[in-house]
């Protein structure tokens, strides 16, 4: 008599092993695409904390992204972006924008030119898709910020007394026009000052002005960017991804 049922006894355990392996592969891919959902680091005299939250509980990657990377010339690039929509096509576009921005920044391109490159990338992508972004280049030796934005909410600047919106350089959404103009602004970042970059998922259901004002109230007198991130509401706009990056100059 042949026991045909015996081999099947190992199937549940084998399935569990395969599922565990697949989950680990997915985790590694997620970390490669968007390194860790939360970042806390010190770069170039800045204390930096960043976090992204995906609106999809099953997939920990959405259309929002951040970047905080040292460059070959000693500068830093800080960026936050938001690709419209959900699903794999949105994630694919997010990955392309994030790594393209990092590559051009490493090549020495200024923020406005990087946005022009990203716009061209989306214009040549299959199907219509748009995105917003703000890109900052920081020179530690001078404490100098240079930034450009593409249809993105205003950056916030905090010192010990108040929070203000930084000048909002002209720049339309990425992927909307063939040769749009992207302007730049610059300013000195003093020791003890902080900047905040964020996506509209942090703003909530109210108006842009109301949402920005609420974020500004949280930012007053910030000393620890990581502690502030813990206080922010990454679920302010249900159904929307959310991302924020805070950088404080420490020296």
PDB file of C-alpha atoms in Angstrom:
ATOM      1  CA  UNK A   1       0.000   0.000   0.000  1.00  0.00           C
ATOM      2  CA  UNK A   2       1.386   3.394  -1.014  1.00  0.00           C
ATOM      3  CA  UNK A   3       0.816   6.401   1.272  1.00  0.00           C
ATOM      4  CA  UNK A   4       0.062   9.179  -1.218  1.00  0.00           C
ATOM      5  CA  UNK A   5      -0.953  11.610   1.535  1.00  0.00           C
ATOM      6  CA  UNK A   6       2.438  11.728   3.233  1.00  0.00           C
ATOM      7  CA  UNK A   7       4.102  14.247   0.859  1.00  0.00           C
ATOM      8  CA  UNK A   8       1.241  16.707   1.395  1.00  0.00           C
ATOM      9  CA  UNK A   9       2.065  16.996   5.101  1.00  0.00           C
ATOM     10  CA  UNK A  10       4.957  19.274   4.270  1.00  0.00           C
ATOM     11  CA  UNK A  11       2.927  21.608   2.041  1.00  0.00           C
ATOM     12  CA  UNK A  12       1.628  24.001   4.753  1.00  0.00           C
ATOM     13  CA  UNK A  13       5.117  24.445   6.158  1.00  0.00           C
ATOM     14  CA  UNK A  14       6.576  24.878   2.667  1.00  0.00           C
ATOM     15  CA  UNK A  15       3.920  27.482   1.877  1.00  0.00           C
ATOM     16  CA  UNK A  16       4.711  29.384   5.067  1.00  0.00           C
ATOM     17  CA  UNK A  17       8.398  29.429   4.136  1.00  0.00           C
ATOM     18  CA  UNK A  18       7.601  30.733   0.647  1.00  0.00           C
ATOM     19  CA  UNK A  19       5.309  33.437   1.997  1.00  0.00           C
ATOM     20  CA  UNK A  20       7.885  34.506   4.588  1.00  0.00           C
ATOM     21  CA  UNK A  21      10.550  34.642   1.884  1.00  0.00           C
ATOM     22  CA  UNK A  22       8.280  36.698  -0.374  1.00  0.00           C
ATOM     23  CA  UNK A  23       7.541  39.140   2.449  1.00  0.00           C
ATOM     24  CA  UNK A  24      11.276  39.534   3.051  1.00  0.00           C
ATOM     25  CA  UNK A  25      11.893  40.160  -0.659  1.00  0.00           C
ATOM     26  CA  UNK A  26       9.118  42.778  -0.695  1.00  0.00           C
ATOM     27  CA  UNK A  27      10.641  44.449   2.364  1.00  0.00           C
ATOM     28  CA  UNK A  28      14.084  44.585   0.733  1.00  0.00           C
ATOM     29  CA  UNK A  29      12.606  46.052  -2.453  1.00  0.00           C
ATOM     30  CA  UNK A  30      10.729  48.682  -0.452  1.00  0.00           C
ATOM     31  CA  UNK A  31      13.885  49.668   1.414  1.00  0.00           C
ATOM     32  CA  UNK A  32      15.809  49.906  -1.864  1.00  0.00           C
ATOM     33  CA  UNK A  33      13.151  52.120  -3.442  1.00  0.00           C
ATOM     34  CA  UNK A  34      12.490  54.392  -0.464  1.00  0.00           C
ATOM     35  CA  UNK A  35      15.131  53.749   2.209  1.00  0.00           C
ATOM     36  CA  UNK A  36      13.283  53.272   5.484  1.00  0.00           C
ATOM     37  CA  UNK A  37       9.908  54.926   6.125  1.00  0.00           C
ATOM     38  CA  UNK A  38      11.633  57.154   8.647  1.00  0.00           C
ATOM     39  CA  UNK A  39      15.067  58.775   8.524  1.00  0.00           C
ATOM     40  CA  UNK A  40      17.051  60.470  11.288  1.00  0.00           C
ATOM     41  CA  UNK A  41      20.594  61.537  10.470  1.00  0.00           C
ATOM     42  CA  UNK A  42      23.232  64.259  10.719  1.00  0.00           C
ATOM     43  CA  UNK A  43      24.648  65.591   7.448  1.00  0.00           C
ATOM     44  CA  UNK A  44      26.728  68.689   6.797  1.00  0.00           C
ATOM     45  CA  UNK A  45      25.865  70.351  10.096  1.00  0.00           C
ATOM     46  CA  UNK A  46      22.153  69.615   9.689  1.00  0.00           C
ATOM     47  CA  UNK A  47      20.020  67.428  11.935  1.00  0.00           C
ATOM     48  CA  UNK A  48      17.583  65.814   9.499  1.00  0.00           C
ATOM     49  CA  UNK A  49      14.441  63.771  10.080  1.00  0.00           C
ATOM     50  CA  UNK A  50      12.072  62.551   7.363  1.00  0.00           C
ATOM     51  CA  UNK A  51       9.130  60.209   7.044  1.00  0.00           C
ATOM     52  CA  UNK A  52       6.677  59.072   4.381  1.00  0.00           C
ATOM     53  CA  UNK A  53       3.312  57.428   4.991  1.00  0.00           C
ATOM     54  CA  UNK A  54       1.501  55.429   2.320  1.00  0.00           C
ATOM     55  CA  UNK A  55      -2.282  55.657   2.150  1.00  0.00           C
ATOM     56  CA  UNK A  56      -2.397  51.964   1.174  1.00  0.00           C
ATOM     57  CA  UNK A  57      -1.972  49.803   4.308  1.00  0.00           C
ATOM     58  CA  UNK A  58      -1.003  46.790   2.181  1.00  0.00           C
ATOM     59  CA  UNK A  59       1.800  48.580   0.349  1.00  0.00           C
ATOM     60  CA  UNK A  60       4.244  50.710   2.314  1.00  0.00           C
ATOM     61  CA  UNK A  61       5.296  52.690  -0.752  1.00  0.00           C
ATOM     62  CA  UNK A  62       3.193  55.346  -2.444  1.00  0.00           C
ATOM     63  CA  UNK A  63       3.721  58.327  -4.675  1.00  0.00           C
ATOM     64  CA  UNK A  64       5.383  60.524  -2.037  1.00  0.00           C
ATOM     65  CA  UNK A  65       9.155  60.536  -1.661  1.00  0.00           C
ATOM     66  CA  UNK A  66      12.011  62.312   0.067  1.00  0.00           C
ATOM     67  CA  UNK A  67      15.723  62.675  -0.537  1.00  0.00           C
ATOM     68  CA  UNK A  68      18.534  63.678   1.833  1.00  0.00           C
ATOM     69  CA  UNK A  69      21.918  62.931   0.319  1.00  0.00           C
ATOM     70  CA  UNK A  70      25.469  64.322   0.488  1.00  0.00           C
ATOM     71  CA  UNK A  71      26.918  65.328  -2.894  1.00  0.00           C
ATOM     72  CA  UNK A  72      30.455  64.888  -4.271  1.00  0.00           C
ATOM     73  CA  UNK A  73      31.258  68.604  -3.927  1.00  0.00           C
ATOM     74  CA  UNK A  74      30.323  68.675  -0.233  1.00  0.00           C
ATOM     75  CA  UNK A  75      26.837  70.128  -0.714  1.00  0.00           C
ATOM     76  CA  UNK A  76      23.634  68.361   0.330  1.00  0.00           C
ATOM     77  CA  UNK A  77      20.452  67.817  -1.635  1.00  0.00           C
ATOM     78  CA  UNK A  78      17.144  67.789   0.229  1.00  0.00           C
ATOM     79  CA  UNK A  79      13.921  67.096  -1.625  1.00  0.00           C
ATOM     80  CA  UNK A  80      10.311  66.051  -1.199  1.00  0.00           C
ATOM     81  CA  UNK A  81       7.953  65.072  -4.003  1.00  0.00           C
ATOM     82  CA  UNK A  82       4.435  63.833  -4.664  1.00  0.00           C
ATOM     83  CA  UNK A  83       3.299  61.824  -7.702  1.00  0.00           C
ATOM     84  CA  UNK A  84      -0.430  61.876  -8.373  1.00  0.00           C
ATOM     85  CA  UNK A  85      -2.495  58.712  -8.115  1.00  0.00           C
ATOM     86  CA  UNK A  86      -1.943  55.306  -6.571  1.00  0.00           C
ATOM     87  CA  UNK A  87      -0.803  51.876  -7.683  1.00  0.00           C
ATOM     88  CA  UNK A  88       2.267  50.479  -9.367  1.00  0.00           C
ATOM     89  CA  UNK A  89       2.378  53.110 -12.104  1.00  0.00           C
ATOM     90  CA  UNK A  90       2.553  55.835  -9.478  1.00  0.00           C
ATOM     91  CA  UNK A  91       5.285  53.966  -7.604  1.00  0.00           C
ATOM     92  CA  UNK A  92       7.203  53.479 -10.858  1.00  0.00           C
ATOM     93  CA  UNK A  93       7.066  57.224 -11.548  1.00  0.00           C
ATOM     94  CA  UNK A  94       8.079  58.013  -7.962  1.00  0.00           C
ATOM     95  CA  UNK A  95      11.142  55.784  -8.227  1.00  0.00           C
ATOM     96  CA  UNK A  96      12.142  57.378 -11.533  1.00  0.00           C
ATOM     97  CA  UNK A  97      11.827  60.919 -10.177  1.00  0.00           C
ATOM     98  CA  UNK A  98      13.662  60.184  -6.936  1.00  0.00           C
ATOM     99  CA  UNK A  99      16.679  58.549  -8.511  1.00  0.00           C
ATOM    100  CA  UNK A 100      16.819  60.982 -11.417  1.00  0.00           C
ATOM    101  CA  UNK A 101      16.825  63.912  -8.982  1.00  0.00           C
ATOM    102  CA  UNK A 102      19.650  62.317  -6.990  1.00  0.00           C
ATOM    103  CA  UNK A 103      21.685  61.647 -10.147  1.00  0.00           C
ATOM    104  CA  UNK A 104      21.431  65.177 -11.538  1.00  0.00           C
ATOM    105  CA  UNK A 105      22.139  66.688  -8.126  1.00  0.00           C
ATOM    106  CA  UNK A 106      25.305  64.575  -7.885  1.00  0.00           C
ATOM    107  CA  UNK A 107      26.292  65.833 -11.346  1.00  0.00           C
ATOM    108  CA  UNK A 108      26.147  69.423 -10.046  1.00  0.00           C
ATOM    109  CA  UNK A 109      22.839  70.528 -11.585  1.00  0.00           C
ATOM    110  CA  UNK A 110      21.061  73.377  -9.724  1.00  0.00           C
ATOM    111  CA  UNK A 111      17.539  72.760  -8.366  1.00  0.00           C
ATOM    112  CA  UNK A 112      15.711  74.572 -11.186  1.00  0.00           C
ATOM    113  CA  UNK A 113      17.527  72.552 -13.845  1.00  0.00           C
ATOM    114  CA  UNK A 114      16.829  69.315 -11.984  1.00  0.00           C
ATOM    115  CA  UNK A 115      13.114  70.122 -12.063  1.00  0.00           C
ATOM    116  CA  UNK A 116      13.342  70.767 -15.806  1.00  0.00           C
ATOM    117  CA  UNK A 117      14.937  67.339 -16.215  1.00  0.00           C
ATOM    118  CA  UNK A 118      12.217  65.708 -14.114  1.00  0.00           C
ATOM    119  CA  UNK A 119       9.547  67.460 -16.154  1.00  0.00           C
ATOM    120  CA  UNK A 120      11.054  66.065 -19.358  1.00  0.00           C
ATOM    121  CA  UNK A 121      11.126  62.596 -17.801  1.00  0.00           C
ATOM    122  CA  UNK A 122       7.402  62.707 -17.036  1.00  0.00           C
ATOM    123  CA  UNK A 123       6.539  64.230 -20.411  1.00  0.00           C
ATOM    124  CA  UNK A 124       8.124  61.223 -22.126  1.00  0.00           C
ATOM    125  CA  UNK A 125       6.508  58.682 -19.818  1.00  0.00           C
ATOM    126  CA  UNK A 126       3.677  56.577 -21.215  1.00  0.00           C
ATOM    127  CA  UNK A 127       0.328  58.081 -20.268  1.00  0.00           C
ATOM    128  CA  UNK A 128      -0.404  61.424 -18.670  1.00  0.00           C
ATOM    129  CA  UNK A 129       0.835  61.822 -15.121  1.00  0.00           C
ATOM    130  CA  UNK A 130       1.813  64.838 -13.032  1.00  0.00           C
ATOM    131  CA  UNK A 131       3.830  65.402  -9.890  1.00  0.00           C
ATOM    132  CA  UNK A 132       4.952  68.146  -7.545  1.00  0.00           C
ATOM    133  CA  UNK A 133       8.360  68.559  -5.930  1.00  0.00           C
ATOM    134  CA  UNK A 134      10.619  70.934  -4.053  1.00  0.00           C
ATOM    135  CA  UNK A 135      14.395  70.556  -4.335  1.00  0.00           C
ATOM    136  CA  UNK A 136      16.940  72.251  -2.070  1.00  0.00           C
ATOM    137  CA  UNK A 137      20.704  72.437  -2.428  1.00  0.00           C
ATOM    138  CA  UNK A 138      22.500  73.296   0.806  1.00  0.00           C
ATOM    139  CA  UNK A 139      26.132  74.418   1.025  1.00  0.00           C
ATOM    140  CA  UNK A 140      27.392  73.748   4.575  1.00  0.00           C
ATOM    141  CA  UNK A 141      30.478  75.959   4.236  1.00  0.00           C
ATOM    142  CA  UNK A 142      28.267  79.014   3.634  1.00  0.00           C
ATOM    143  CA  UNK A 143      25.042  77.934   5.312  1.00  0.00           C
ATOM    144  CA  UNK A 144      23.363  78.730   1.991  1.00  0.00           C
ATOM    145  CA  UNK A 145      20.071  77.312   0.741  1.00  0.00           C
ATOM    146  CA  UNK A 146      19.094  77.348  -2.935  1.00  0.00           C
ATOM    147  CA  UNK A 147      15.699  75.925  -3.833  1.00  0.00           C
ATOM    148  CA  UNK A 148      13.162  75.536  -6.623  1.00  0.00           C
ATOM    149  CA  UNK A 149       9.686  74.071  -6.645  1.00  0.00           C
ATOM    150  CA  UNK A 150       7.212  72.556  -9.086  1.00  0.00           C
ATOM    151  CA  UNK A 151       3.598  73.073  -8.048  1.00  0.00           C
ATOM    152  CA  UNK A 152       4.527  72.255  -4.455  1.00  0.00           C
ATOM    153  CA  UNK A 153       3.367  73.731  -1.110  1.00  0.00           C
ATOM    154  CA  UNK A 154       5.632  76.435   0.351  1.00  0.00           C
ATOM    155  CA  UNK A 155       8.633  75.523   2.489  1.00  0.00           C
ATOM    156  CA  UNK A 156       8.528  76.687   6.091  1.00  0.00           C
ATOM    157  CA  UNK A 157      11.361  78.301   8.053  1.00  0.00           C
ATOM    158  CA  UNK A 158      11.431  78.234  11.848  1.00  0.00           C
ATOM    159  CA  UNK A 159      13.615  80.018  14.370  1.00  0.00           C
ATOM    160  CA  UNK A 160      13.198  80.383  18.129  1.00  0.00           C
ATOM    161  CA  UNK A 161      10.410  82.951  17.810  1.00  0.00           C
ATOM    162  CA  UNK A 162       8.322  82.390  14.712  1.00  0.00           C
ATOM    163  CA  UNK A 163       7.653  80.419  11.543  1.00  0.00           C
ATOM    164  CA  UNK A 164       7.452  81.970   8.095  1.00  0.00           C
ATOM    165  CA  UNK A 165       6.839  80.740   4.577  1.00  0.00           C
ATOM    166  CA  UNK A 166       9.933  80.969   2.437  1.00  0.00           C
ATOM    167  CA  UNK A 167       9.627  82.761  -0.926  1.00  0.00           C
ATOM    168  CA  UNK A 168       7.678  80.662  -3.389  1.00  0.00           C
ATOM    169  CA  UNK A 169       9.610  80.551  -6.697  1.00  0.00           C
ATOM    170  CA  UNK A 170       7.541  80.165  -9.838  1.00  0.00           C
ATOM    171  CA  UNK A 171       7.245  76.628 -11.186  1.00  0.00           C
ATOM    172  CA  UNK A 172       4.284  74.558 -12.462  1.00  0.00           C
ATOM    173  CA  UNK A 173       3.586  70.896 -11.807  1.00  0.00           C
ATOM    174  CA  UNK A 174       5.917  68.393 -13.418  1.00  0.00           C
ATOM    175  CA  UNK A 175       4.623  66.713 -16.558  1.00  0.00           C
ATOM    176  CA  UNK A 176       2.114  69.413 -17.525  1.00  0.00           C
ATOM    177  CA  UNK A 177       4.024  71.578 -20.023  1.00  0.00           C
ATOM    178  CA  UNK A 178       6.767  71.086 -22.591  1.00  0.00           C
ATOM    179  CA  UNK A 179       9.262  73.769 -21.522  1.00  0.00           C
ATOM    180  CA  UNK A 180       7.985  75.380 -18.298  1.00  0.00           C
ATOM    181  CA  UNK A 181      10.033  77.962 -16.394  1.00  0.00           C
ATOM    182  CA  UNK A 182      11.414  76.992 -13.003  1.00  0.00           C
ATOM    183  CA  UNK A 183      12.851  79.754 -10.854  1.00  0.00           C
ATOM    184  CA  UNK A 184      15.160  79.599  -7.838  1.00  0.00           C
ATOM    185  CA  UNK A 185      15.467  81.457  -4.564  1.00  0.00           C
ATOM    186  CA  UNK A 186      18.276  81.454  -2.023  1.00  0.00           C
ATOM    187  CA  UNK A 187      18.890  82.527   1.561  1.00  0.00           C
ATOM    188  CA  UNK A 188      21.238  81.973   4.476  1.00  0.00           C
ATOM    189  CA  UNK A 189      20.231  79.349   7.047  1.00  0.00           C
ATOM    190  CA  UNK A 190      21.353  80.452  10.493  1.00  0.00           C
ATOM    191  CA  UNK A 191      22.404  78.130  13.285  1.00  0.00           C
ATOM    192  CA  UNK A 192      19.289  77.057  15.185  1.00  0.00           C
ATOM    193  CA  UNK A 193      16.939  77.625  12.239  1.00  0.00           C
ATOM    194  CA  UNK A 194      14.922  74.797  10.704  1.00  0.00           C
ATOM    195  CA  UNK A 195      13.258  74.239   7.350  1.00  0.00           C
ATOM    196  CA  UNK A 196      10.344  71.943   6.640  1.00  0.00           C
ATOM    197  CA  UNK A 197       9.511  70.354   3.291  1.00  0.00           C
ATOM    198  CA  UNK A 198       6.236  68.431   3.025  1.00  0.00           C
ATOM    199  CA  UNK A 199       3.554  67.140   0.666  1.00  0.00           C
ATOM    200  CA  UNK A 200      -0.099  68.162   0.584  1.00  0.00           C
ATOM    201  CA  UNK A 201      -1.044  64.970   2.425  1.00  0.00           C
ATOM    202  CA  UNK A 202       0.190  66.731   5.580  1.00  0.00           C
ATOM    203  CA  UNK A 203      -2.285  69.572   5.122  1.00  0.00           C
ATOM    204  CA  UNK A 204      -5.620  67.850   5.677  1.00  0.00           C
ATOM    205  CA  UNK A 205      -9.053  68.594   4.289  1.00  0.00           C
ATOM    206  CA  UNK A 206      -9.059  72.347   4.840  1.00  0.00           C
ATOM    207  CA  UNK A 207      -7.621  75.020   2.593  1.00  0.00           C
ATOM    208  CA  UNK A 208      -3.931  75.215   1.777  1.00  0.00           C
ATOM    209  CA  UNK A 209      -3.624  78.328   3.938  1.00  0.00           C
ATOM    210  CA  UNK A 210      -5.255  76.639   6.939  1.00  0.00           C
ATOM    211  CA  UNK A 211      -3.138  73.518   6.591  1.00  0.00           C
ATOM    212  CA  UNK A 212       0.103  75.455   6.247  1.00  0.00           C
ATOM    213  CA  UNK A 213      -0.793  77.564   9.275  1.00  0.00           C
ATOM    214  CA  UNK A 214      -1.420  74.448  11.383  1.00  0.00           C
ATOM    215  CA  UNK A 215       1.928  72.984  10.346  1.00  0.00           C
ATOM    216  CA  UNK A 216       3.612  76.290  11.115  1.00  0.00           C
ATOM    217  CA  UNK A 217       2.152  76.297  14.630  1.00  0.00           C
ATOM    218  CA  UNK A 218       3.745  72.888  15.265  1.00  0.00           C
ATOM    219  CA  UNK A 219       7.113  74.060  13.980  1.00  0.00           C
ATOM    220  CA  UNK A 220       7.567  77.053  16.312  1.00  0.00           C
ATOM    221  CA  UNK A 221      10.656  76.677  18.492  1.00  0.00           C
ATOM    222  CA  UNK A 222      11.516  73.196  17.208  1.00  0.00           C
ATOM    223  CA  UNK A 223      14.768  71.830  18.619  1.00  0.00           C
ATOM    224  CA  UNK A 224      14.602  68.176  17.600  1.00  0.00           C
ATOM    225  CA  UNK A 225      13.295  67.378  14.084  1.00  0.00           C
ATOM    226  CA  UNK A 226      12.744  63.715  14.975  1.00  0.00           C
ATOM    227  CA  UNK A 227      10.611  64.619  17.999  1.00  0.00           C
ATOM    228  CA  UNK A 228       8.537  66.994  15.881  1.00  0.00           C
ATOM    229  CA  UNK A 229       7.815  64.289  13.306  1.00  0.00           C
ATOM    230  CA  UNK A 230       6.327  62.195  16.096  1.00  0.00           C
ATOM    231  CA  UNK A 231       3.854  65.002  16.795  1.00  0.00           C
ATOM    232  CA  UNK A 232       2.729  65.534  13.204  1.00  0.00           C
ATOM    233  CA  UNK A 233      -0.427  63.977  11.775  1.00  0.00           C
ATOM    234  CA  UNK A 234       0.491  61.801   8.798  1.00  0.00           C
ATOM    235  CA  UNK A 235      -3.192  60.862   8.460  1.00  0.00           C
ATOM    236  CA  UNK A 236      -4.442  64.448   8.113  1.00  0.00           C
ATOM    237  CA  UNK A 237      -5.780  63.740   4.616  1.00  0.00           C
ATOM    238  CA  UNK A 238      -7.332  60.235   4.594  1.00  0.00           C
ATOM    239  CA  UNK A 239      -6.686  58.405   1.339  1.00  0.00           C
ATOM    240  CA  UNK A 240      -3.595  60.491   0.555  1.00  0.00           C
ATOM    241  CA  UNK A 241       0.076  59.680   0.964  1.00  0.00           C
ATOM    242  CA  UNK A 242       1.974  62.065   3.228  1.00  0.00           C
ATOM    243  CA  UNK A 243       5.621  62.986   3.584  1.00  0.00           C
ATOM    244  CA  UNK A 244       7.646  65.502   5.589  1.00  0.00           C
ATOM    245  CA  UNK A 245      11.324  66.371   5.953  1.00  0.00           C
ATOM    246  CA  UNK A 246      12.704  68.690   8.638  1.00  0.00           C
ATOM    247  CA  UNK A 247      16.290  69.918   8.743  1.00  0.00           C
ATOM    248  CA  UNK A 248      17.763  72.020  11.564  1.00  0.00           C
ATOM    249  CA  UNK A 249      21.143  73.683  11.328  1.00  0.00           C
ATOM    250  CA  UNK A 250      23.199  72.698  14.357  1.00  0.00           C
ATOM    251  CA  UNK A 251      26.602  74.156  13.392  1.00  0.00           C
TER     252      UNK A 251
END
